[in-house]
Amino acid sequence: MDSLTSDTTAGRGSCGSHIDDPMDLARLLQIREQIQRPSEYLAFSEDGHEKVVALTREWTRIGRSLTGDLRLDDPTVSRRHALLGRQRDGARLLDDRSLNGVFVNGERVEWTILHDGDEIEIGRYRLNFISLAPDAERFAARFRSRPRGRLASGRVSLPRR
């Protein structure tokens, strides 16, 4: 997994609408600005520094164990706390039989499909899931460039995956 450090103050992009705190929203926008390539990421603060971890594997093990893919060193985190699975239809977060549970946007979950901007709580850590789709900007630009109103054929063409 790749790791980046966040220090800039400018930001752009879209995030989940469930983020109420302007400071959290600004922090997440800052992090998104630094990300160079479309993919999925986890962003969190540790020891006063922002960390961004690129999710590069099909399954990412999260926990306190030294063998985990993402190690969160805190007694409130189980050795095998959660699993994050990336598949074609999206990313899923699963509680790996942890003692303190996994929370997404404030709700305890056994498993859930993640969406861009979701806040994940694992022990004392608060992580944000960031998903930058490779075709999102191209699709948005294509949509903006289309004439408004009904197309001659009456059909709307969507980009192919």
PDB file of N, CA and C in Angstrom, residues 40 43 73 76 124 147 155:
ATOM      1  N   GLU A  40      -9.052   3.957  -4.573  1.00  0.00           N
ATOM      2  CA  GLU A  40      -9.741   4.030  -3.287  1.00  0.00           C
ATOM      3  C   GLU A  40      -8.700   4.155  -2.197  1.00  0.00           C
ATOM      4  N   ALA A  43      -8.171   7.608   4.743  1.00  0.00           N
ATOM      5  CA  ALA A  43      -7.464   8.764   5.294  1.00  0.00           C
ATOM      6  C   ALA A  43      -7.780   8.857   6.776  1.00  0.00           C
ATOM      7  N   ASP A  73      -2.308   0.987  16.043  1.00  0.00           N
ATOM      8  CA  ASP A  73      -1.737   0.590  17.321  1.00  0.00           C
ATOM      9  C   ASP A  73      -2.432   1.301  18.477  1.00  0.00           C
ATOM     10  N   THR A  76      -7.801  -0.181  22.013  1.00  0.00           N
ATOM     11  CA  THR A  76      -9.230  -0.263  21.667  1.00  0.00           C
ATOM     12  C   THR A  76      -9.457  -0.945  20.318  1.00  0.00           C
ATOM     13  N   ARG A 124     -10.296   4.049  18.668  1.00  0.00           N
ATOM     14  CA  ARG A 124     -10.239   5.513  18.770  1.00  0.00           C
ATOM     15  C   ARG A 124      -9.974   6.187  17.422  1.00  0.00           C
ATOM     16  N   PRO A 147     -25.849  19.373 -24.978  1.00  0.00           N
ATOM     17  CA  PRO A 147     -26.928  20.367 -25.041  1.00  0.00           C
ATOM     18  C   PRO A 147     -28.057  19.946 -24.110  1.00  0.00           C
ATOM     19  N   ARG A 155     -33.015   9.085 -26.598  1.00  0.00           N
ATOM     20  CA  ARG A 155     -32.247   8.242 -25.683  1.00  0.00           C
ATOM     21  C   ARG A 155     -31.046   9.008 -25.159  1.00  0.00           C
TER      22      ARG A 155
END
